[in-house]
Every structure is written in C-alpha cells, then in structure tokens.
Amino acid sequence: MKLKIFTLFLFSAIIALGLSCRKAELLQPEPPKVIQLSISGNTEVDLEYLYKDSVIADTKTGTTNSINIKTLLTVKDQNATLKVRKKGTAEILLTKNITATPFDQSISIFYDGTKVYNNSISLAIKSYALSGELEFLLDGNLFTSGTGAINKVSSILIDKGTTREITIRKKGETAILLKKIIESTNAQQNIGFFFDGNKIVDNVKLDPPANPANMMISAKFETTFPIQFKGVDVDLVFYTRPSSAANTVVGTKVIPEIRFTLPKDGSLNSIELPALPGPDYIYSFDIVEKGTNSYPYNSGTPLVINGYTLKPNEGRVTSAFATDGFNFQAGKSKLFVITDARTSVAATKTIYVSGGRLTDLSQYFQ
C-alpha cells in the first residue's frame, strides 16, 4: 500500500514538473510588432532608405523634390534603425532609431546634395523686374532666377535655430542688389520687390486707402527723354474730365490742387486720391517740374518749342489712358510706372502738358 502511495506521489510530482516546464517555455520574447513609418522632407538628389540592410523605398527627384513615403515595418527589438543614403552609393547620410511602439512613427530629412538639414521653410518670391534678369542666391549659391513677373515658391532647407541669407543680383553681374535673412522659426516667408532695371524697391505693399471711398496710388516716374529731361523731381498735377471727352477738351482743375511728387531717382511714392465728382469722370494729370507749372525739360524739339505757350489742365495723354484714366476704383490700391510721352502742338501756338503713359503692375503685388 505504501508503495502504491509513493508511486502515485512520484507520478504527480513528475506531471507538476512537466507543467512547470511548459509554463517556462511560454516565457519567450513577444512576436515582432508592425509599425507604420512616414518619411517626409525634401531632397535635391535621389535617395534610398534601408531597413535591416535592405532597400525598402527610394525618392527620385524630378518635377518635385518632395519626400512623401509611408511604409509598414516589423520591429523585433528596440535597436532597429533606418538608414538613408544617396542612391547608388554606400555613404549613409542619416540614421534614425525605430522602436516597437507607437504604431505611427515619422522622420524628416532635408538634403540639398551637400548637407542634411532638420527643417525647411517655404519662401514665396512675388516681385516684378521691369527689365533685366535677376538671380537669387542662397548663401552664395544660385537657386533660381527670373525676369518680368516673378512668382515662385521655393523650399529653403535650414537647421532649427539658425538663419540663411538670400541675395539678389543682375544676371552676369556680381553687385548685390538686395539681401534678405531667412529665419528658421517662420514656416512661410515672403520676398516682394520692384526692380526698375537698376535698383530694387523693397517691401512693396499695396495697402488699401484709409478712406474706402478713395483710391490709393503708388507710382514711380521714368523719363523717355533723358537728354532733354532736367533731372528734377516732378509733380503730377491732377485734374478731371468727362471719360467720353477727346484729349483736347479742357479739363476741370481739382480744388484744392492735388500735387503728387515723384522723385527724379525713380523712388516710389504714394497718394490717396479722393472720389471723382461723378461716374462719368476720370482723372488725368500734367507732368511738371516740382513746385511749378513749368515743363521739367530743357528747350528743344519736340518737347519744348520756343514761342509756344504751356496749357495746364489740358494734358495730352495716350489713347489707352484717355479711355480709362486711372480706372478709378474706390477702396482699391494700384502700382503704376509712369513715363512721359511726346506732346502735340496746336496751331494756336500752345503746348499741352503730356499726361504720360501708365504701366499697371498692381496684379503682381496682390
């Protein structure tokens, strides 16, 4: 009997030990986990992304240099790494740790072909070059160019907490026309200017008029007669006339007189014009020497002819300008380049002050 009891006890002990061993076998490492990795950024060259020594994705530059990758990875431990290299080379540009949690993970890479950055900002260039082609350099390296209406958006790679410098020059020249410092803290930054072929007017902004019934005008003056022009500041002296009137019809002097001075160096100036006397009127103007009613030109055909009398407030203007005047729009803001125009001589020995020609650049700064 005692032998049977002992045998039963021994058999139970063996079973218990077996179960204990079975539980120990269950204490194995957890199975690999799946995570979703998002890779974003910007690159100037083709890149490859390696995980466990295998290429899992690549980025090919072309119409866009942006990086936008989303992939699933299995992670067995906390020491997994993602490596980034130039396509077709062994050089590792960036190494990032990948963990088993959380499920959604992301990394960013910004590479200009020389250096890896940890941040990027969007730079909008909205400007106008009246003549010549401009080059834009980032820390001395050309990254874009443009002429005429320039409306471009570029990604500028930059490390957090640092700055980079944008310089602008005429193509084929080394003289710097404008410098701009780019900050890493502002994700969206802008450059806006007007280039007249020689110099840049920075920070062109078309602010609305203080009085919404008025119209704001920003303008610069350029002469088309450099030999006869006296090289003085000029005034635009405004008058009104019916929009249906011919060029020679006498206008109505604005009282009190409105004089708008435009510097001889071509700098911009602004004025707020009051509302017109009625819907059928337009603004015209005479171009005179600042503070006078005299022509800003030296004597000589065809601008100032001896024996002829000046007739203010009856300025000759181009047919296009005569149709619209300033195309007055209450509450609006305009940017004009104003150039003088050849005058006509009447049989009665009078000269009409030229109202000039307008180039409207407003659309490029709105």
C-alpha positions as a LaTeX table, in Angstrom:
\begin{tabular}{lrrr}
\hline
Residue & $x$ (\AA) & $y$ (\AA) & $z$ (\AA) \\
\hline
Met1 & 0.00 & 0.00 & 0.00 \\
Lys2 & 2.76 & 2.38 & 0.95 \\
Leu3 & 4.49 & 1.58 & $-2.33$ \\
Lys4 & 1.33 & 2.49 & $-4.30$ \\
Ile5 & 1.04 & 5.81 & $-2.44$ \\
Phe6 & 4.67 & 6.65 & $-3.09$ \\
Thr7 & 4.33 & 5.73 & $-6.77$ \\
Leu8 & 1.25 & 7.98 & $-7.07$ \\
Phe9 & 3.05 & 10.84 & $-5.39$ \\
Leu10 & 6.07 & 10.44 & $-7.64$ \\
Phe11 & 3.86 & 10.39 & $-10.73$ \\
Ser12 & 2.06 & 13.61 & $-9.61$ \\
Ala13 & 5.37 & 15.31 & $-8.99$ \\
Ile14 & 6.56 & 14.41 & $-12.48$ \\
Ile15 & 3.36 & 15.79 & $-14.00$ \\
Ala16 & 3.65 & 19.02 & $-11.97$ \\
Leu17 & 7.27 & 19.45 & $-13.02$ \\
Gly18 & 6.27 & 18.93 & $-16.63$ \\
Leu19 & 3.57 & 21.58 & $-16.39$ \\
Ser20 & 6.05 & 23.95 & $-14.75$ \\
Cys21 & 8.47 & 23.43 & $-17.60$ \\
Arg22 & 5.66 & 24.01 & $-20.09$ \\
Lys23 & 4.90 & 27.40 & $-18.46$ \\
Ala24 & 8.58 & 28.33 & $-18.58$ \\
Glu25 & 8.62 & 27.58 & $-22.27$ \\
Leu26 & 5.81 & 30.15 & $-22.75$ \\
Leu27 & 8.02 & 32.96 & $-21.40$ \\
Gln28 & 9.50 & 33.66 & $-24.83$ \\
Pro29 & 10.12 & 37.13 & $-26.38$ \\
Glu30 & 6.98 & 38.74 & $-27.76$ \\
Pro31 & 6.45 & 38.33 & $-31.51$ \\
Pro32 & 7.62 & 41.18 & $-33.82$ \\
Lys33 & 5.39 & 44.24 & $-33.92$ \\
Val34 & 4.31 & 46.10 & $-37.03$ \\
Ile35 & 4.66 & 49.88 & $-37.13$ \\
Gln36 & 3.78 & 52.44 & $-39.81$ \\
Leu37 & 6.66 & 54.77 & $-40.74$ \\
Ser38 & 6.11 & 58.08 & $-42.56$ \\
Ile39 & 9.12 & 59.74 & $-44.20$ \\
Ser40 & 8.79 & 63.36 & $-45.36$ \\
Gly41 & 11.04 & 66.21 & $-46.39$ \\
Asn42 & 12.89 & 67.45 & $-49.44$ \\
Thr43 & 15.94 & 66.34 & $-51.43$ \\
Glu44 & 17.97 & 67.58 & $-54.38$ \\
Val45 & 19.30 & 64.10 & $-55.26$ \\
Asp46 & 17.88 & 60.57 & $-55.46$ \\
Leu47 & 17.81 & 58.75 & $-52.11$ \\
Glu48 & 17.42 & 55.18 & $-50.86$ \\
Tyr49 & 16.03 & 54.07 & $-47.49$ \\
Leu50 & 17.46 & 50.92 & $-45.87$ \\
Tyr51 & 15.98 & 48.78 & $-43.10$ \\
Lys52 & 17.73 & 45.59 & $-41.98$ \\
Asp53 & 20.23 & 46.13 & $-44.81$ \\
Ser54 & 17.50 & 46.04 & $-47.45$ \\
Val55 & 16.21 & 48.95 & $-49.57$ \\
Ile56 & 12.58 & 49.47 & $-48.59$ \\
Ala57 & 11.88 & 52.66 & $-50.57$ \\
Asp58 & 13.51 & 55.38 & $-52.65$ \\
Thr59 & 12.97 & 59.00 & $-53.70$ \\
Lys60 & 13.54 & 60.13 & $-57.26$ \\
Thr61 & 13.90 & 63.85 & $-57.93$ \\
Gly62 & 12.20 & 65.39 & $-60.93$ \\
Thr63 & 9.12 & 67.57 & $-61.22$ \\
Thr64 & 9.06 & 67.73 & $-57.43$ \\
Asn65 & 11.82 & 67.17 & $-54.90$ \\
Ser66 & 9.49 & 66.50 & $-52.00$ \\
Ile67 & 9.71 & 63.26 & $-49.99$ \\
Asn68 & 6.42 & 61.54 & $-49.18$ \\
Ile69 & 6.77 & 57.88 & $-48.17$ \\
Lys70 & 4.56 & 55.68 & $-45.96$ \\
Thr71 & 5.52 & 52.06 & $-45.27$ \\
Leu72 & 4.92 & 49.21 & $-42.79$ \\
Leu73 & 7.90 & 47.73 & $-40.89$ \\
Thr74 & 8.28 & 44.80 & $-38.48$ \\
Val75 & 10.26 & 45.63 & $-35.34$ \\
Lys76 & 11.66 & 42.85 & $-33.10$ \\
Asp77 & 13.59 & 44.94 & $-30.58$ \\
Gln78 & 14.36 & 48.49 & $-29.57$ \\
Asn79 & 17.60 & 48.72 & $-31.56$ \\
Ala80 & 16.22 & 48.75 & $-35.12$ \\
Thr81 & 17.48 & 51.56 & $-37.36$ \\
Leu82 & 16.53 & 53.19 & $-40.63$ \\
Lys83 & 19.38 & 54.41 & $-42.81$ \\
Val84 & 19.30 & 56.94 & $-45.63$ \\
Arg85 & 21.90 & 57.11 & $-48.39$ \\
Lys86 & 22.43 & 58.61 & $-51.81$ \\
Lys87 & 21.13 & 56.24 & $-54.42$ \\
Gly88 & 23.89 & 54.10 & $-55.85$ \\
Thr89 & 26.41 & 54.90 & $-53.07$ \\
Ala90 & 27.35 & 53.39 & $-49.72$ \\
Glu91 & 27.56 & 56.72 & $-47.87$ \\
Ile92 & 25.00 & 56.89 & $-45.04$ \\
Leu93 & 23.54 & 60.38 & $-44.72$ \\
Leu94 & 21.21 & 59.80 & $-41.79$ \\
Thr95 & 20.48 & 57.06 & $-39.23$ \\
Lys96 & 17.24 & 57.02 & $-37.24$ \\
Asn97 & 16.13 & 54.65 & $-34.46$ \\
Ile98 & 12.90 & 52.73 & $-34.97$ \\
Thr99 & 11.04 & 51.45 & $-31.89$ \\
Ala100 & 8.32 & 48.82 & $-31.46$ \\
Thr101 & 5.84 & 51.44 & $-30.27$ \\
Pro102 & 3.91 & 53.54 & $-31.08$ \\
Phe103 & 2.32 & 52.27 & $-34.28$ \\
Asp104 & 2.58 & 55.61 & $-36.14$ \\
Gln105 & 6.13 & 56.96 & $-36.38$ \\
Ser106 & 7.69 & 59.62 & $-38.61$ \\
Ile107 & 11.04 & 61.07 & $-39.62$ \\
Ser108 & 12.02 & 64.07 & $-41.75$ \\
Ile109 & 15.03 & 64.57 & $-43.97$ \\
Phe110 & 16.03 & 67.71 & $-45.88$ \\
Tyr111 & 19.02 & 67.23 & $-48.17$ \\
Asp112 & 20.48 & 69.69 & $-50.67$ \\
Gly113 & 23.05 & 67.29 & $-52.09$ \\
Thr114 & 25.73 & 68.53 & $-49.70$ \\
Lys115 & 24.26 & 68.74 & $-46.21$ \\
Val116 & 21.36 & 67.20 & $-44.29$ \\
Tyr117 & 19.10 & 69.71 & $-42.53$ \\
Asn118 & 16.43 & 69.16 & $-39.91$ \\
Asn119 & 13.97 & 71.80 & $-41.07$ \\
Ser120 & 12.56 & 73.55 & $-44.13$ \\
Ile121 & 10.61 & 76.77 & $-44.77$ \\
Ser122 & 8.54 & 77.87 & $-47.76$ \\
Leu123 & 9.80 & 81.05 & $-49.45$ \\
Ala124 & 7.41 & 82.89 & $-51.80$ \\
Ile125 & 9.01 & 85.36 & $-54.22$ \\
Lys126 & 6.39 & 87.69 & $-55.70$ \\
Ser127 & 8.10 & 90.56 & $-57.47$ \\
Tyr128 & 8.46 & 92.40 & $-60.76$ \\
Ala129 & 11.58 & 93.16 & $-62.81$ \\
Leu130 & 10.88 & 95.94 & $-65.30$ \\
Ser131 & 13.97 & 94.95 & $-67.28$ \\
Gly132 & 16.88 & 92.53 & $-67.00$ \\
Glu133 & 17.06 & 89.07 & $-65.46$ \\
Leu134 & 17.62 & 88.58 & $-61.75$ \\
Glu135 & 19.43 & 85.75 & $-59.98$ \\
Phe136 & 18.58 & 84.56 & $-56.47$ \\
Leu137 & 21.36 & 83.03 & $-54.36$ \\
Leu138 & 21.16 & 81.07 & $-51.13$ \\
Asp139 & 24.33 & 81.53 & $-49.07$ \\
Gly140 & 26.10 & 82.47 & $-52.30$ \\
Asn141 & 24.76 & 79.58 & $-54.40$ \\
Leu142 & 22.31 & 80.19 & $-57.26$ \\
Phe143 & 18.94 & 78.50 & $-56.70$ \\
Thr144 & 16.54 & 80.32 & $-59.05$ \\
Ser145 & 16.23 & 83.26 & $-61.45$ \\
Gly146 & 13.52 & 85.28 & $-63.12$ \\
Thr147 & 12.51 & 88.33 & $-65.14$ \\
Gly148 & 9.31 & 90.30 & $-65.64$ \\
Ala149 & 6.61 & 89.00 & $-63.31$ \\
Ile150 & 8.34 & 86.71 & $-60.82$ \\
Asn151 & 6.02 & 84.45 & $-58.84$ \\
Lys152 & 7.86 & 81.45 & $-57.41$ \\
Val153 & 7.69 & 79.31 & $-54.26$ \\
Ser154 & 10.87 & 77.53 & $-53.12$ \\
Ser155 & 11.68 & 75.23 & $-50.22$ \\
Ile156 & 14.61 & 76.60 & $-48.25$ \\
Leu157 & 16.40 & 73.98 & $-46.14$ \\
Ile158 & 17.53 & 75.30 & $-42.77$ \\
Asp159 & 18.51 & 73.91 & $-39.37$ \\
Lys160 & 16.31 & 74.91 & $-36.46$ \\
Gly161 & 17.68 & 77.88 & $-34.52$ \\
Thr162 & 19.78 & 79.16 & $-37.43$ \\
Thr163 & 19.48 & 81.64 & $-40.32$ \\
Arg164 & 20.38 & 81.65 & $-44.01$ \\
Glu165 & 20.95 & 84.55 & $-46.40$ \\
Ile166 & 19.21 & 85.27 & $-49.71$ \\
Thr167 & 20.99 & 87.70 & $-52.07$ \\
Ile168 & 19.73 & 89.08 & $-55.37$ \\
Arg169 & 21.86 & 90.29 & $-58.31$ \\
Lys170 & 21.53 & 91.00 & $-62.01$ \\
Lys171 & 22.47 & 88.08 & $-64.21$ \\
Gly172 & 26.10 & 88.33 & $-65.29$ \\
Glu173 & 26.99 & 90.79 & $-62.52$ \\
Thr174 & 28.40 & 90.40 & $-59.01$ \\
Ala175 & 26.97 & 93.51 & $-57.32$ \\
Ile176 & 24.33 & 92.62 & $-54.72$ \\
Leu177 & 21.05 & 94.50 & $-55.15$ \\
Leu178 & 19.27 & 93.15 & $-52.08$ \\
Lys179 & 19.93 & 90.91 & $-49.06$ \\
Lys180 & 17.33 & 89.02 & $-47.04$ \\
Ile181 & 17.83 & 86.95 & $-43.88$ \\
Ile182 & 15.73 & 83.78 & $-43.66$ \\
Glu183 & 14.70 & 82.68 & $-40.17$ \\
Ser184 & 14.07 & 79.07 & $-39.21$ \\
Thr185 & 11.12 & 79.93 & $-36.96$ \\
Asn186 & 8.68 & 81.11 & $-39.66$ \\
Ala187 & 7.35 & 78.30 & $-41.87$ \\
Gln188 & 6.02 & 80.72 & $-44.51$ \\
Gln189 & 8.16 & 83.67 & $-45.62$ \\
Asn190 & 7.90 & 86.18 & $-48.48$ \\
Ile191 & 10.08 & 88.43 & $-50.61$ \\
Gly192 & 8.37 & 91.21 & $-52.56$ \\
Phe193 & 10.12 & 93.98 & $-54.50$ \\
Phe194 & 10.12 & 96.06 & $-57.67$ \\
Phe195 & 13.23 & 96.20 & $-59.89$ \\
Asp196 & 13.44 & 99.05 & $-62.41$ \\
Gly197 & 16.49 & 97.71 & $-64.22$ \\
Asn198 & 18.99 & 99.45 & $-61.96$ \\
Lys199 & 17.83 & 99.25 & $-58.35$ \\
Ile200 & 15.36 & 97.39 & $-56.19$ \\
Val201 & 12.49 & 98.93 & $-54.23$ \\
Asp202 & 11.97 & 96.52 & $-51.35$ \\
Asn203 & 8.85 & 95.56 & $-49.42$ \\
Val204 & 6.34 & 96.78 & $-51.99$ \\
Lys205 & 2.93 & 96.61 & $-50.34$ \\
Leu206 & $-0.31$ & 97.83 & $-51.84$ \\
Asp207 & $-2.15$ & 98.92 & $-48.72$ \\
Pro208 & $-5.80$ & 99.92 & $-49.15$ \\
Pro209 & $-6.72$ & 103.61 & $-48.71$ \\
Ala210 & $-7.59$ & 104.83 & $-45.23$ \\
Asn211 & $-10.87$ & 106.13 & $-46.62$ \\
Pro212 & $-12.66$ & 103.32 & $-48.52$ \\
Ala213 & $-14.25$ & 105.92 & $-50.83$ \\
Asn214 & $-10.79$ & 106.89 & $-52.09$ \\
Met215 & $-8.21$ & 105.12 & $-54.25$ \\
Met216 & $-4.57$ & 104.55 & $-53.24$ \\
Ile217 & $-1.88$ & 105.00 & $-55.90$ \\
Ser218 & 1.79 & 104.03 & $-55.60$ \\
Ala219 & 3.91 & 105.18 & $-58.53$ \\
Lys220 & 7.38 & 105.91 & $-59.87$ \\
Phe221 & 8.40 & 108.19 & $-62.73$ \\
Glu222 & 10.72 & 107.42 & $-65.64$ \\
Thr223 & 11.51 & 109.78 & $-68.47$ \\
Thr224 & 11.78 & 108.59 & $-72.04$ \\
Phe225 & 13.70 & 111.76 & $-72.95$ \\
Pro226 & 16.90 & 111.57 & $-70.86$ \\
Ile227 & 18.76 & 114.17 & $-72.96$ \\
Gln228 & 16.07 & 116.87 & $-72.65$ \\
Phe229 & 14.96 & 115.99 & $-69.10$ \\
Lys230 & 16.29 & 118.42 & $-66.49$ \\
Gly231 & 16.88 & 115.68 & $-63.94$ \\
Val232 & 14.49 & 117.16 & $-61.37$ \\
Asp233 & 11.72 & 115.83 & $-59.16$ \\
Val234 & 8.37 & 116.08 & $-60.91$ \\
Asp235 & 4.82 & 116.77 & $-59.81$ \\
Leu236 & 1.74 & 115.14 & $-61.23$ \\
Val237 & $-0.93$ & 117.87 & $-61.09$ \\
Phe238 & $-4.34$ & 116.24 & $-61.25$ \\
Tyr239 & $-7.46$ & 117.42 & $-63.00$ \\
Thr240 & $-10.72$ & 115.70 & $-64.00$ \\
Arg241 & $-12.61$ & 115.47 & $-67.27$ \\
Pro242 & $-15.52$ & 113.51 & $-68.73$ \\
Ser243 & $-14.48$ & 109.98 & $-69.68$ \\
Ser244 & $-16.12$ & 110.47 & $-73.10$ \\
Ala245 & $-14.16$ & 113.65 & $-73.88$ \\
Ala246 & $-11.45$ & 113.89 & $-76.51$ \\
Asn247 & $-7.87$ & 114.55 & $-75.42$ \\
Thr248 & $-8.06$ & 118.24 & $-76.31$ \\
Val249 & $-11.20$ & 119.05 & $-74.33$ \\
Val250 & $-10.46$ & 121.35 & $-71.41$ \\
Gly251 & $-10.37$ & 119.56 & $-68.10$ \\
Thr252 & $-11.54$ & 120.70 & $-64.67$ \\
Lys253 & $-8.87$ & 121.71 & $-62.21$ \\
Val254 & $-9.13$ & 119.89 & $-58.88$ \\
Ile255 & $-9.61$ & 122.32 & $-55.99$ \\
Pro256 & $-7.80$ & 122.24 & $-53.71$ \\
Glu257 & $-4.98$ & 121.38 & $-56.10$ \\
Ile258 & $-3.58$ & 117.86 & $-55.84$ \\
Arg259 & 0.17 & 117.60 & $-56.47$ \\
Phe260 & 1.82 & 114.20 & $-56.34$ \\
Thr261 & 5.62 & 114.39 & $-56.22$ \\
Leu262 & 7.65 & 111.63 & $-57.86$ \\
Pro263 & 11.41 & 111.78 & $-57.16$ \\
Lys264 & 13.88 & 112.01 & $-60.05$ \\
Asp265 & 15.71 & 108.92 & $-58.74$ \\
Gly266 & 12.72 & 106.73 & $-59.56$ \\
Ser267 & 11.68 & 106.03 & $-55.96$ \\
Leu268 & 8.10 & 105.03 & $-55.26$ \\
Asn269 & 5.67 & 107.45 & $-53.68$ \\
Ser270 & 2.02 & 107.04 & $-52.71$ \\
Ile271 & $-1.07$ & 109.24 & $-52.73$ \\
Glu272 & $-4.72$ & 108.75 & $-51.84$ \\
Leu273 & $-6.96$ & 110.24 & $-54.49$ \\
Pro274 & $-10.45$ & 111.39 & $-53.44$ \\
Ala275 & $-13.56$ & 110.13 & $-55.16$ \\
Leu276 & $-14.41$ & 111.60 & $-58.58$ \\
Pro277 & $-17.24$ & 114.13 & $-58.95$ \\
Gly278 & $-19.36$ & 111.59 & $-60.81$ \\
Pro279 & $-19.39$ & 108.18 & $-62.52$ \\
Asp280 & $-18.68$ & 109.72 & $-65.95$ \\
Tyr281 & $-15.38$ & 111.36 & $-64.96$ \\
Ile282 & $-11.76$ & 110.23 & $-65.00$ \\
Tyr283 & $-8.54$ & 111.60 & $-63.54$ \\
Ser284 & $-5.81$ & 113.00 & $-65.78$ \\
Phe285 & $-2.65$ & 114.87 & $-64.82$ \\
Asp286 & 0.06 & 117.21 & $-66.04$ \\
Ile287 & 3.74 & 116.37 & $-65.54$ \\
Val288 & 5.61 & 119.49 & $-64.37$ \\
Glu289 & 8.75 & 120.41 & $-62.51$ \\
Lys290 & 8.18 & 120.09 & $-58.76$ \\
Gly291 & 6.58 & 123.19 & $-57.24$ \\
Thr292 & 5.99 & 124.88 & $-60.62$ \\
Asn293 & 3.77 & 124.79 & $-63.69$ \\
Ser294 & 6.82 & 124.54 & $-65.95$ \\
Tyr295 & 7.98 & 121.68 & $-68.08$ \\
Pro296 & 10.70 & 119.52 & $-66.48$ \\
Tyr297 & 12.60 & 119.59 & $-69.82$ \\
Asn298 & 15.22 & 121.77 & $-71.47$ \\
Ser299 & 14.30 & 123.63 & $-74.64$ \\
Gly300 & 14.44 & 121.59 & $-77.79$ \\
Thr301 & 12.16 & 119.81 & $-80.23$ \\
Pro302 & 9.84 & 118.00 & $-79.72$ \\
Leu303 & 9.30 & 118.71 & $-76.03$ \\
Val304 & 9.61 & 122.46 & $-75.55$ \\
Ile305 & 9.43 & 124.65 & $-78.61$ \\
Asn306 & 10.35 & 128.35 & $-78.49$ \\
Gly307 & 7.40 & 130.66 & $-78.89$ \\
Tyr308 & 4.81 & 128.17 & $-77.67$ \\
Thr309 & 2.74 & 128.55 & $-74.50$ \\
Leu310 & 2.10 & 125.84 & $-71.92$ \\
Lys311 & $-1.55$ & 124.94 & $-71.28$ \\
Pro312 & $-2.07$ & 123.30 & $-67.87$ \\
Asn313 & $-5.08$ & 121.11 & $-67.10$ \\
Glu314 & $-5.41$ & 120.05 & $-70.74$ \\
Gly315 & $-2.72$ & 117.38 & $-70.76$ \\
Arg316 & $-2.30$ & 115.23 & $-73.82$ \\
Val317 & $-2.47$ & 111.55 & $-72.92$ \\
Thr318 & $-2.19$ & 108.30 & $-74.84$ \\
Ser319 & $-5.40$ & 106.91 & $-76.26$ \\
Ala320 & $-5.34$ & 103.93 & $-73.87$ \\
Phe321 & $-5.04$ & 106.23 & $-70.88$ \\
Ala322 & $-7.70$ & 108.59 & $-72.26$ \\
Thr323 & $-10.19$ & 105.73 & $-72.32$ \\
Asp324 & $-9.76$ & 104.66 & $-68.70$ \\
Gly325 & $-7.86$ & 107.36 & $-66.86$ \\
Phe326 & $-6.85$ & 105.68 & $-63.65$ \\
Asn327 & $-9.85$ & 103.40 & $-63.94$ \\
Phe328 & $-10.82$ & 104.78 & $-60.55$ \\
Gln329 & $-11.95$ & 102.07 & $-58.13$ \\
Ala330 & $-12.96$ & 103.08 & $-54.63$ \\
Gly331 & $-11.12$ & 101.18 & $-51.90$ \\
Lys332 & $-8.51$ & 99.78 & $-54.32$ \\
Ser333 & $-4.74$ & 100.21 & $-54.43$ \\
Lys334 & $-2.66$ & 100.42 & $-57.63$ \\
Leu335 & 1.02 & 100.40 & $-58.56$ \\
Phe336 & 1.99 & 102.36 & $-61.70$ \\
Val337 & 5.17 & 103.06 & $-63.62$ \\
Ile338 & 4.57 & 106.47 & $-65.22$ \\
Thr339 & 6.58 & 107.57 & $-68.25$ \\
Asp340 & 6.34 & 110.85 & $-70.17$ \\
Ala341 & 5.08 & 110.95 & $-73.75$ \\
Arg342 & 5.62 & 113.14 & $-76.80$ \\
Thr343 & 3.31 & 116.17 & $-76.86$ \\
Ser344 & 1.31 & 117.58 & $-79.72$ \\
Val345 & 1.49 & 121.20 & $-80.87$ \\
Ala346 & $-1.69$ & 123.15 & $-81.64$ \\
Ala347 & $-1.98$ & 125.69 & $-84.43$ \\
Thr348 & $-2.61$ & 128.41 & $-81.83$ \\
Lys349 & 0.97 & 128.19 & $-80.56$ \\
Thr350 & 0.12 & 126.18 & $-77.45$ \\
Ile351 & 1.67 & 123.02 & $-75.99$ \\
Tyr352 & $-0.36$ & 120.57 & $-73.99$ \\
Val353 & 1.42 & 119.12 & $-70.96$ \\
Ser354 & 1.76 & 115.39 & $-71.50$ \\
Gly355 & $-0.06$ & 113.10 & $-69.13$ \\
Gly356 & 2.33 & 110.30 & $-69.99$ \\
Arg357 & 1.79 & 106.56 & $-70.17$ \\
Leu358 & 0.95 & 104.09 & $-67.42$ \\
Thr359 & 2.22 & 100.57 & $-66.84$ \\
Asp360 & $-0.02$ & 98.90 & $-64.26$ \\
Leu361 & 1.93 & 96.40 & $-62.08$ \\
Ser362 & $-0.72$ & 96.04 & $-59.39$ \\
Gln363 & $-1.57$ & 92.43 & $-60.17$ \\
Tyr364 & 1.97 & 91.29 & $-59.33$ \\
Phe365 & 1.78 & 92.51 & $-55.72$ \\
Gln366 & $-1.69$ & 91.40 & $-54.69$ \\
\hline
\end{tabular}
